[in-house]
Amino acid sequence: MSAQCCAGQLACCCGPAGCSLCCGCCPKVRQSRTTRFMYALYFILVVFLCCMMMSPTVAKQMKEHIPFFEDICKGIKAGDTCETLVGYSAVYRVCFGMACFFFLFCLLTLKINTSKSCRAHIHNGFWFFKLLLLGAMCSGAFFIPDQETFLKAWRYVGAFGGFIFIGIQLLLIVEFAHKWNKNWTAGTTSNKLWYASLSLVTLIMYSVAVGGLIVMAVFYTQKVGCMENKIILGLNGGLCLLISMVAISPCVQNRQPHSGLLQSGLISCYVTYLTFSALSSKPVEVALDEHGKNVTICVPNFGQDLYRDENLVTTLGTILLIGCILYSCLTSTTRSSSDALQGRYAAPELEVARCCFCFGPDGVDTEEQQNVKEGPRVIYDEKRGTVYSYSYFHFVFFLASLYVMMTVTNWFHYESASIETFFSGSWSIFWIKMASCWVCVLLYLWTLVAPLCCPSRQFSV
């Protein structure tokens, strides 16, 4: 039995079929999903490594608890205290290796339409060897000559790729809003209860958006001062009102009958979230009170104790950051989202209303698969064709690598960046989030007015 286990574990290194020999108690899984999960796992490992590299606390703990730490650092030529293995420059090098890894597979998997080809087998298997390749690329980046020129050039590449990834995130939000409304509206033809669901969800989202703006106005503004916060809240609140009015205007309804308040409510919630996130990311403003003491202004008082617990804020913020990035990477590479990003949408009459509409019909087992009671635990769901674009999948993770690199190193304030102070405030992050908020509104407005501006073209959202 132990020999069989070893053989199965060895087979896991080469492909998904061998893994099923050791996982008889596990539920059946699809090959396309396990493949994406494994790449996401590699991505998470590197991101956690980058976070540790940006943490002075981790470096201090290693120095105190690892025996012969200085001797080890000198032995691997990393400096007296391994200073070349920590800080923003180390994160740049590691992310360079990860970006090269995903870009290499992006080129390798170009124009793959079937999982039976040799390149598809490389994409879907050989996990141990790919892990070694990823480690070698990340390590090899530390031996690049002329590090100063490399870091400067790679910083501009990272910023460009990071902005593209933000754009993909915003396009996904807009696509998600239209997809939600179209799917639930399709159900109203057969069941009028979908009208009640649409109304209830729309009411909840607008309540969240309006309530969020009111709460921010209470805690992030004061009677005197805080003019920036007041302007931002007023501007973003006005934008939410604008997109709601445009969405239900007669001229838009004539060209897009499926446009409604559900989409604008969701975008308003996202605008409210980005506004809150941006205001929370602003550097703390300090002023003198009547007793001559320094006090923070334009921030809620109950948040000051939370920010003092750097470990809690850092851990929660890192988990949230990784979760949002993985959601964008994995959802943008599904077939429906890929088509939507390219302007291709399914016909409304083909929609089947579902509560969990995020999971398309391709998530249902075929009759042949449902009738199989015994056999391999891995379902090969790509025999007739690929479920998603392999090349585009790796390209999105390539962009995500650049986005992580810029985000963890505090974008354009990299020299004084550390993971403990990352979530306490930065003007770079503040303006990037505000710009993302306004770009999201513009993208949604364009999907509403594009049919009016270009009447000869066919738009379907």
Short mmCIF file of C-alpha atoms in Angstrom, two decimals:
data_model
loop_
_atom_site.label_atom_id
_atom_site.label_comp_id
_atom_site.label_asym_id
_atom_site.label_seq_id
_atom_site.Cartn_x
_atom_site.Cartn_y
_atom_site.Cartn_z
CA MET A 1 0.00 0.00 0.00
CA SER A 2 2.83 2.43 0.83
CA ALA A 3 4.45 1.66 -2.53
CA GLN A 4 1.19 2.52 -4.28
CA CYS A 5 0.98 5.82 -2.36
CA CYS A 6 4.52 6.74 -3.36
CA ALA A 7 3.78 5.90 -6.96
CA GLY A 8 0.65 8.03 -6.87
CA GLN A 9 2.46 10.99 -5.33
CA LEU A 10 5.19 10.68 -7.94
CA ALA A 11 2.53 10.68 -10.64
CA CYS A 12 1.10 13.91 -9.19
CA CYS A 13 4.31 15.61 -10.25
CA CYS A 14 3.60 14.80 -13.88
CA GLY A 15 -0.15 15.16 -14.30
CA PRO A 16 -3.61 15.21 -12.66
CA ALA A 17 -4.40 11.57 -13.38
CA GLY A 18 -1.86 10.27 -10.88
CA CYS A 19 -3.27 12.51 -8.15
CA SER A 20 -6.61 10.74 -8.40
CA LEU A 21 -4.94 7.48 -7.28
CA CYS A 22 -4.15 9.01 -3.90
CA CYS A 23 -7.38 10.98 -3.48
CA GLY A 24 -10.07 8.33 -3.61
CA CYS A 25 -11.90 9.99 -0.71
CA CYS A 26 -11.98 13.38 -2.44
CA PRO A 27 -14.97 14.51 -4.52
CA LYS A 28 -14.71 14.51 -8.27
CA VAL A 29 -13.07 17.62 -9.66
CA ARG A 30 -12.71 19.02 -13.14
CA GLN A 31 -9.33 19.14 -14.78
CA SER A 32 -9.84 22.75 -15.86
CA ARG A 33 -10.55 23.83 -12.29
CA THR A 34 -7.71 21.90 -10.67
CA THR A 35 -5.27 23.37 -13.19
CA ARG A 36 -6.33 26.92 -12.41
CA PHE A 37 -6.25 26.15 -8.69
CA MET A 38 -2.65 24.94 -8.91
CA TYR A 39 -1.47 28.07 -10.74
CA ALA A 40 -3.35 30.19 -8.20
CA LEU A 41 -1.60 28.28 -5.39
CA TYR A 42 1.81 29.04 -6.92
CA PHE A 43 0.78 32.68 -7.19
CA ILE A 44 -0.28 32.80 -3.51
CA LEU A 45 3.02 31.28 -2.38
CA VAL A 46 5.04 33.95 -4.18
CA VAL A 47 2.78 36.76 -2.90
CA PHE A 48 3.25 35.62 0.70
CA LEU A 49 6.99 35.49 0.09
CA CYS A 50 6.88 39.09 -1.18
CA CYS A 51 4.91 40.19 1.88
CA MET A 52 7.51 38.63 4.17
CA MET A 53 10.30 40.34 2.24
CA MET A 54 8.59 43.68 2.86
CA SER A 55 8.20 43.05 6.59
CA PRO A 56 10.94 44.37 8.92
CA THR A 57 9.30 42.36 11.70
CA VAL A 58 9.91 39.09 9.86
CA ALA A 59 13.52 40.04 9.14
CA LYS A 60 14.07 40.87 12.81
CA GLN A 61 12.53 37.60 14.00
CA MET A 62 14.68 35.59 11.58
CA LYS A 63 17.81 37.33 12.79
CA GLU A 64 16.95 36.61 16.43
CA HIS A 65 15.81 33.00 16.13
CA ILE A 66 17.82 31.44 13.27
CA PRO A 67 21.19 30.11 14.50
CA PHE A 68 24.26 31.40 12.65
CA PHE A 69 22.04 33.81 10.69
CA GLU A 70 24.86 36.19 9.79
CA ASP A 71 27.14 33.33 8.73
CA ILE A 72 24.40 31.96 6.47
CA CYS A 73 23.85 35.39 4.90
CA LYS A 74 27.56 35.78 4.20
CA GLY A 75 27.76 32.26 2.84
CA ILE A 76 25.09 32.92 0.20
CA LYS A 77 26.56 36.38 -0.50
CA ALA A 78 23.36 38.19 0.55
CA GLY A 79 25.08 40.74 2.79
CA ASP A 80 25.87 40.72 6.49
CA THR A 81 22.18 40.60 7.47
CA CYS A 82 20.68 39.34 4.17
CA GLU A 83 19.75 42.90 3.23
CA THR A 84 19.61 41.99 -0.47
CA LEU A 85 16.84 39.47 0.29
CA VAL A 86 14.47 42.00 1.86
CA GLY A 87 12.96 45.33 0.84
CA TYR A 88 11.41 46.59 -2.36
CA SER A 89 14.34 45.58 -4.58
CA ALA A 90 13.98 41.92 -3.50
CA VAL A 91 10.24 42.04 -4.23
CA TYR A 92 10.97 43.49 -7.67
CA ARG A 93 13.31 40.60 -8.43
CA VAL A 94 10.96 37.88 -7.17
CA CYS A 95 7.99 39.33 -9.06
CA PHE A 96 10.17 39.60 -12.16
CA GLY A 97 10.75 35.85 -11.95
CA MET A 98 7.04 35.13 -11.43
CA ALA A 99 6.06 37.46 -14.29
CA CYS A 100 8.56 35.75 -16.60
CA PHE A 101 7.13 32.36 -15.56
CA PHE A 102 3.56 33.28 -16.53
CA PHE A 103 4.66 35.15 -19.66
CA LEU A 104 6.63 32.09 -20.79
CA PHE A 105 3.53 29.91 -20.44
CA CYS A 106 1.45 32.60 -22.14
CA LEU A 107 3.64 32.22 -25.22
CA LEU A 108 3.78 28.44 -24.88
CA THR A 109 -0.01 28.05 -24.82
CA LEU A 110 -0.88 30.38 -27.70
CA LYS A 111 -3.71 29.11 -29.94
CA ILE A 112 -4.41 25.91 -28.01
CA ASN A 113 -7.98 24.75 -28.71
CA THR A 114 -7.79 21.19 -27.42
CA SER A 115 -6.37 19.61 -24.29
CA LYS A 116 -4.97 16.67 -26.27
CA SER A 117 -1.98 18.54 -27.67
CA CYS A 118 1.50 18.25 -26.19
CA ARG A 119 1.53 21.89 -25.07
CA ALA A 120 -1.83 21.40 -23.33
CA HIS A 121 -0.42 18.46 -21.36
CA ILE A 122 2.42 20.71 -20.21
CA HIS A 123 -0.11 23.34 -19.13
CA ASN A 124 -2.26 20.82 -17.22
CA GLY A 125 0.49 18.77 -15.57
CA PHE A 126 4.14 18.51 -14.50
CA TRP A 127 3.43 20.55 -11.38
CA PHE A 128 6.57 19.62 -9.49
CA PHE A 129 8.81 20.58 -12.38
CA LYS A 130 6.92 23.84 -12.89
CA LEU A 131 7.38 24.65 -9.22
CA LEU A 132 11.11 24.11 -9.66
CA LEU A 133 11.06 26.34 -12.75
CA LEU A 134 9.23 29.10 -10.86
CA GLY A 135 11.72 28.90 -8.00
CA ALA A 136 14.65 28.99 -10.42
CA MET A 137 13.28 32.06 -12.21
CA CYS A 138 12.65 33.94 -8.96
CA SER A 139 16.11 33.05 -7.67
CA GLY A 140 17.83 33.80 -10.96
CA ALA A 141 16.52 37.37 -10.91
CA PHE A 142 18.91 38.12 -8.05
CA PHE A 143 21.88 37.49 -10.37
CA ILE A 144 20.85 40.00 -13.06
CA PRO A 145 23.79 42.39 -13.71
CA ASP A 146 23.43 46.16 -13.35
CA GLN A 147 20.70 45.93 -10.75
CA GLU A 148 20.13 49.69 -10.56
CA THR A 149 19.21 50.00 -14.25
CA PHE A 150 17.13 46.84 -14.09
CA LEU A 151 15.10 48.03 -11.09
CA LYS A 152 14.44 51.43 -12.65
CA ALA A 153 13.28 49.98 -15.98
CA TRP A 154 11.27 47.19 -14.36
CA ARG A 155 9.46 49.74 -12.18
CA TYR A 156 7.98 51.42 -15.27
CA VAL A 157 7.01 48.06 -16.76
CA GLY A 158 5.35 47.13 -13.46
CA ALA A 159 3.39 50.38 -13.29
CA PHE A 160 2.16 49.97 -16.88
CA GLY A 161 1.11 46.35 -16.32
CA GLY A 162 -0.44 47.18 -12.96
CA PHE A 163 -2.66 49.85 -14.51
CA ILE A 164 -3.77 47.41 -17.23
CA PHE A 165 -4.72 44.89 -14.53
CA ILE A 166 -6.75 47.56 -12.72
CA GLY A 167 -8.52 48.26 -16.03
CA ILE A 168 -9.40 44.57 -16.36
CA GLN A 169 -10.81 44.61 -12.81
CA LEU A 170 -13.01 47.59 -13.64
CA LEU A 171 -14.21 46.04 -16.90
CA LEU A 172 -15.15 42.91 -14.96
CA ILE A 173 -17.21 44.91 -12.48
CA VAL A 174 -19.18 46.56 -15.30
CA GLU A 175 -19.57 43.23 -17.12
CA PHE A 176 -20.71 41.58 -13.88
CA ALA A 177 -23.39 44.25 -13.37
CA HIS A 178 -24.81 43.82 -16.88
CA LYS A 179 -24.62 40.02 -16.64
CA TRP A 180 -26.51 40.00 -13.34
CA ASN A 181 -29.33 42.19 -14.63
CA LYS A 182 -29.63 40.31 -17.93
CA ASN A 183 -29.78 36.92 -16.22
CA TRP A 184 -32.40 37.83 -13.64
CA THR A 185 -34.46 39.84 -16.14
CA ALA A 186 -34.62 36.74 -18.35
CA GLY A 187 -36.44 34.94 -15.53
CA THR A 188 -39.27 37.48 -15.38
CA THR A 189 -40.83 36.07 -18.56
CA SER A 190 -41.65 32.77 -16.83
CA ASN A 191 -41.80 33.71 -13.15
CA LYS A 192 -42.85 37.11 -11.84
CA LEU A 193 -41.03 36.50 -8.55
CA TRP A 194 -37.85 37.55 -10.33
CA TYR A 195 -39.29 41.09 -10.38
CA ALA A 196 -39.44 41.00 -6.59
CA SER A 197 -35.84 39.72 -6.43
CA LEU A 198 -34.65 42.49 -8.75
CA SER A 199 -36.47 45.15 -6.72
CA LEU A 200 -35.22 43.85 -3.37
CA VAL A 201 -31.57 43.60 -4.44
CA THR A 202 -31.70 47.02 -6.09
CA LEU A 203 -33.17 48.56 -2.92
CA ILE A 204 -30.49 46.91 -0.77
CA MET A 205 -27.64 48.13 -2.98
CA TYR A 206 -28.87 51.71 -3.07
CA SER A 207 -29.40 51.61 0.69
CA VAL A 208 -25.81 50.44 1.13
CA ALA A 209 -24.49 53.11 -1.24
CA VAL A 210 -26.45 55.99 0.32
CA GLY A 211 -25.82 54.75 3.85
CA GLY A 212 -22.11 54.40 3.17
CA LEU A 213 -21.82 57.95 1.85
CA ILE A 214 -23.71 59.28 4.88
CA VAL A 215 -21.49 57.35 7.32
CA MET A 216 -18.37 58.66 5.58
CA ALA A 217 -19.73 62.18 5.70
CA VAL A 218 -20.19 61.80 9.46
CA PHE A 219 -16.83 60.26 10.30
CA TYR A 220 -14.50 61.60 7.60
CA THR A 221 -15.59 65.25 7.66
CA GLN A 222 -15.92 67.99 10.27
CA LYS A 223 -17.73 71.30 10.38
CA VAL A 224 -14.45 73.13 9.86
CA GLY A 225 -11.82 71.78 7.49
CA CYS A 226 -11.66 68.41 5.69
CA MET A 227 -12.50 70.20 2.44
CA GLU A 228 -10.88 67.48 0.30
CA ASN A 229 -13.05 64.79 1.85
CA LYS A 230 -16.18 66.89 1.42
CA ILE A 231 -15.44 67.52 -2.25
CA ILE A 232 -14.71 63.83 -2.92
CA LEU A 233 -17.88 62.65 -1.17
CA GLY A 234 -19.99 65.23 -2.97
CA LEU A 235 -18.44 64.43 -6.35
CA ASN A 236 -18.77 60.66 -6.04
CA GLY A 237 -22.29 60.95 -4.66
CA GLY A 238 -23.19 63.10 -7.66
CA LEU A 239 -21.68 60.53 -10.03
CA CYS A 240 -23.84 57.81 -8.47
CA LEU A 241 -26.92 59.96 -9.03
CA LEU A 242 -25.83 60.68 -12.60
CA ILE A 243 -25.39 57.05 -13.66
CA SER A 244 -28.74 56.16 -12.07
CA MET A 245 -30.55 58.86 -14.04
CA VAL A 246 -28.80 57.96 -17.29
CA ALA A 247 -29.58 54.24 -16.85
CA ILE A 248 -33.35 54.85 -16.73
CA SER A 249 -33.48 57.76 -19.20
CA PRO A 250 -35.87 57.20 -22.15
CA CYS A 251 -33.16 57.53 -24.81
CA VAL A 252 -31.04 54.79 -23.19
CA GLN A 253 -34.09 52.58 -22.56
CA ASN A 254 -35.07 52.75 -26.24
CA ARG A 255 -31.74 51.33 -27.35
CA GLN A 256 -31.08 49.11 -24.31
CA PRO A 257 -34.30 47.81 -22.73
CA HIS A 258 -32.30 45.68 -20.29
CA SER A 259 -30.59 48.71 -18.75
CA GLY A 260 -31.90 49.47 -15.29
CA LEU A 261 -31.24 50.43 -11.71
CA LEU A 262 -29.73 47.08 -10.75
CA GLN A 263 -26.54 47.79 -12.70
CA SER A 264 -26.29 51.39 -11.56
CA GLY A 265 -26.96 50.30 -7.96
CA LEU A 266 -24.10 47.81 -8.09
CA ILE A 267 -21.74 50.38 -9.63
CA SER A 268 -22.83 52.88 -6.94
CA CYS A 269 -21.95 50.34 -4.24
CA TYR A 270 -18.55 49.79 -5.82
CA VAL A 271 -17.98 53.56 -6.04
CA THR A 272 -18.89 53.85 -2.35
CA TYR A 273 -16.46 51.06 -1.48
CA LEU A 274 -13.61 52.63 -3.46
CA THR A 275 -14.35 56.00 -1.87
CA PHE A 276 -14.19 54.49 1.61
CA SER A 277 -11.02 52.57 0.71
CA ALA A 278 -9.40 55.73 -0.69
CA LEU A 279 -10.29 57.87 2.32
CA SER A 280 -8.95 55.13 4.61
CA SER A 281 -5.71 55.11 2.60
CA LYS A 282 -5.04 58.83 3.01
CA PRO A 283 -2.08 59.77 5.19
CA VAL A 284 -3.21 60.90 8.63
CA GLU A 285 -3.66 64.65 9.00
CA VAL A 286 -2.54 66.18 12.29
CA ALA A 287 -3.60 69.52 13.77
CA LEU A 288 -3.25 71.31 17.11
CA ASP A 289 -6.27 71.36 19.40
CA GLU A 290 -7.17 74.11 21.87
CA HIS A 291 -4.72 72.62 24.40
CA GLY A 292 -1.82 72.66 21.95
CA LYS A 293 -1.74 68.87 21.52
CA ASN A 294 -1.43 67.07 18.19
CA VAL A 295 -4.67 65.34 17.20
CA THR A 296 -5.66 63.51 14.04
CA ILE A 297 -8.45 65.06 12.01
CA CYS A 298 -10.76 63.91 9.21
CA VAL A 299 -10.60 60.26 10.34
CA PRO A 300 -12.93 58.26 12.61
CA ASN A 301 -11.74 58.06 16.21
CA PHE A 302 -12.68 54.38 16.58
CA GLY A 303 -10.20 53.45 13.84
CA GLN A 304 -7.12 54.75 15.63
CA ASP A 305 -6.90 51.82 18.04
CA LEU A 306 -7.31 49.39 15.15
CA TYR A 307 -4.48 50.95 13.19
CA ARG A 308 -2.19 50.59 16.22
CA ASP A 309 -2.49 46.82 15.91
CA GLU A 310 -0.22 46.60 12.89
CA ASN A 311 -0.18 42.82 12.75
CA LEU A 312 -3.98 42.54 12.62
CA VAL A 313 -4.35 45.22 9.94
CA THR A 314 -1.50 43.78 7.90
CA THR A 315 -2.84 40.23 8.01
CA LEU A 316 -6.42 41.16 7.17
CA GLY A 317 -5.33 43.57 4.46
CA THR A 318 -3.01 41.04 2.85
CA ILE A 319 -5.69 38.33 2.79
CA LEU A 320 -8.21 40.75 1.28
CA LEU A 321 -5.68 41.90 -1.32
CA ILE A 322 -4.86 38.35 -2.41
CA GLY A 323 -8.56 37.39 -2.48
CA CYS A 324 -9.49 40.32 -4.74
CA ILE A 325 -6.59 39.63 -7.10
CA LEU A 326 -7.40 35.93 -7.38
CA TYR A 327 -11.07 36.70 -8.01
CA SER A 328 -10.13 39.04 -10.85
CA CYS A 329 -7.67 36.53 -12.32
CA LEU A 330 -9.96 33.52 -12.19
CA THR A 331 -13.22 35.21 -13.21
CA SER A 332 -11.67 37.13 -16.08
CA THR A 333 -10.41 33.92 -17.67
CA THR A 334 -13.78 32.17 -17.92
CA ARG A 335 -15.15 31.89 -21.43
CA SER A 336 -18.07 34.26 -20.84
CA SER A 337 -15.92 36.96 -19.21
CA SER A 338 -13.26 36.67 -21.91
CA ASP A 339 -15.93 37.17 -24.57
CA ALA A 340 -17.42 40.11 -22.66
CA LEU A 341 -14.02 41.82 -22.40
CA GLN A 342 -13.80 41.54 -26.18
CA GLY A 343 -17.32 42.91 -26.66
CA ARG A 344 -19.10 39.59 -27.40
CA TYR A 345 -22.18 38.76 -25.32
CA ALA A 346 -24.62 35.88 -25.34
CA ALA A 347 -28.08 36.55 -26.73
CA PRO A 348 -30.59 37.54 -24.00
CA GLU A 349 -33.08 34.90 -25.14
CA LEU A 350 -30.51 32.17 -24.41
CA GLU A 351 -30.19 33.22 -20.76
CA VAL A 352 -31.51 30.91 -18.03
CA ALA A 353 -32.18 32.76 -14.78
CA ARG A 354 -30.23 31.40 -11.81
CA CYS A 355 -29.58 32.69 -8.31
CA CYS A 356 -25.91 31.70 -8.66
CA PHE A 357 -25.57 33.07 -12.18
CA CYS A 358 -21.79 33.45 -11.79
CA PHE A 359 -21.46 29.74 -12.52
CA GLY A 360 -22.43 29.24 -16.11
CA PRO A 361 -24.10 26.22 -17.66
CA ASP A 362 -20.69 24.71 -18.33
CA GLY A 363 -20.46 24.11 -14.58
CA VAL A 364 -23.13 21.38 -14.81
CA ASP A 365 -22.03 17.83 -15.41
CA THR A 366 -22.96 16.27 -18.69
CA GLU A 367 -25.28 13.28 -18.64
CA GLU A 368 -22.35 10.98 -19.39
CA GLN A 369 -20.42 12.32 -16.38
CA GLN A 370 -23.42 12.11 -14.07
CA ASN A 371 -23.97 8.45 -14.88
CA VAL A 372 -20.38 7.53 -13.99
CA LYS A 373 -20.44 6.15 -10.44
CA GLU A 374 -16.93 4.75 -10.36
CA GLY A 375 -13.69 5.67 -12.02
CA PRO A 376 -11.09 8.46 -11.90
CA ARG A 377 -11.68 11.32 -9.49
CA VAL A 378 -10.55 13.83 -12.14
CA ILE A 379 -13.20 14.70 -14.75
CA TYR A 380 -11.57 15.51 -18.06
CA ASP A 381 -13.97 18.26 -19.14
CA GLU A 382 -11.87 19.52 -22.05
CA LYS A 383 -11.99 16.53 -24.40
CA ARG A 384 -14.05 18.39 -26.99
CA GLY A 385 -12.30 21.74 -26.52
CA THR A 386 -10.73 24.02 -23.95
CA VAL A 387 -13.04 25.55 -21.35
CA TYR A 388 -10.96 28.74 -21.14
CA SER A 389 -8.14 30.40 -23.05
CA TYR A 390 -4.87 29.05 -21.70
CA SER A 391 -2.80 31.88 -23.11
CA TYR A 392 -5.10 34.61 -21.81
CA PHE A 393 -5.20 32.91 -18.40
CA HIS A 394 -1.41 33.16 -18.09
CA PHE A 395 -1.41 36.72 -19.43
CA VAL A 396 -3.81 37.84 -16.70
CA PHE A 397 -1.60 36.25 -14.05
CA PHE A 398 1.39 37.98 -15.67
CA LEU A 399 -0.37 41.32 -15.19
CA ALA A 400 -1.39 40.32 -11.66
CA SER A 401 2.29 39.68 -10.84
CA LEU A 402 3.10 43.25 -11.86
CA TYR A 403 0.13 44.60 -9.90
CA VAL A 404 1.24 42.74 -6.75
CA MET A 405 4.78 44.05 -7.17
CA MET A 406 3.61 47.67 -7.37
CA THR A 407 0.98 47.33 -4.64
CA VAL A 408 3.17 45.62 -2.05
CA THR A 409 5.98 48.15 -2.63
CA ASN A 410 3.55 51.07 -2.26
CA TRP A 411 3.63 52.03 -5.95
CA PHE A 412 5.69 55.23 -6.33
CA HIS A 413 6.71 55.51 -2.66
CA TYR A 414 8.75 52.31 -2.69
CA GLU A 415 11.90 53.40 -0.85
CA SER A 416 10.22 53.77 2.56
CA ALA A 417 7.63 51.04 2.04
CA SER A 418 7.02 48.16 4.44
CA ILE A 419 4.13 45.76 4.74
CA GLU A 420 3.34 46.89 8.32
CA THR A 421 2.83 50.54 7.28
CA PHE A 422 1.33 49.78 3.88
CA PHE A 423 -2.28 49.94 5.08
CA SER A 424 -1.79 53.04 7.27
CA GLY A 425 -1.89 55.59 4.45
CA SER A 426 -0.26 56.61 1.17
CA TRP A 427 -1.04 59.34 -1.32
CA SER A 428 -0.12 57.06 -4.22
CA ILE A 429 -2.69 54.45 -3.18
CA PHE A 430 -5.26 57.13 -2.43
CA TRP A 431 -5.13 58.66 -5.91
CA ILE A 432 -4.95 55.29 -7.66
CA LYS A 433 -8.15 54.21 -5.91
CA MET A 434 -9.88 57.49 -6.67
CA ALA A 435 -8.84 57.27 -10.34
CA SER A 436 -10.12 53.67 -10.43
CA CYS A 437 -13.45 54.90 -9.04
CA TRP A 438 -13.86 57.54 -11.74
CA VAL A 439 -12.70 55.25 -14.55
CA CYS A 440 -15.27 52.65 -13.44
CA VAL A 441 -18.04 55.26 -13.69
CA LEU A 442 -16.82 56.34 -17.14
CA LEU A 443 -16.72 52.73 -18.37
CA TYR A 444 -20.27 52.11 -17.19
CA LEU A 445 -21.49 55.37 -18.71
CA TRP A 446 -19.86 54.42 -22.00
CA THR A 447 -21.76 51.10 -22.09
CA LEU A 448 -24.96 53.15 -21.73
CA VAL A 449 -24.31 55.92 -24.25
CA ALA A 450 -22.24 53.96 -26.81
CA PRO A 451 -25.34 52.76 -28.71
CA LEU A 452 -26.47 56.39 -28.93
CA CYS A 453 -23.12 57.65 -30.15
CA CYS A 454 -22.65 54.83 -32.67
CA PRO A 455 -26.16 53.90 -33.84
CA SER A 456 -24.85 51.90 -36.81
CA ARG A 457 -23.03 49.43 -34.57
CA GLN A 458 -24.69 46.58 -32.71
CA PHE A 459 -24.29 46.65 -28.92
CA SER A 460 -25.63 43.98 -26.60
CA VAL A 461 -25.09 44.05 -22.84
#
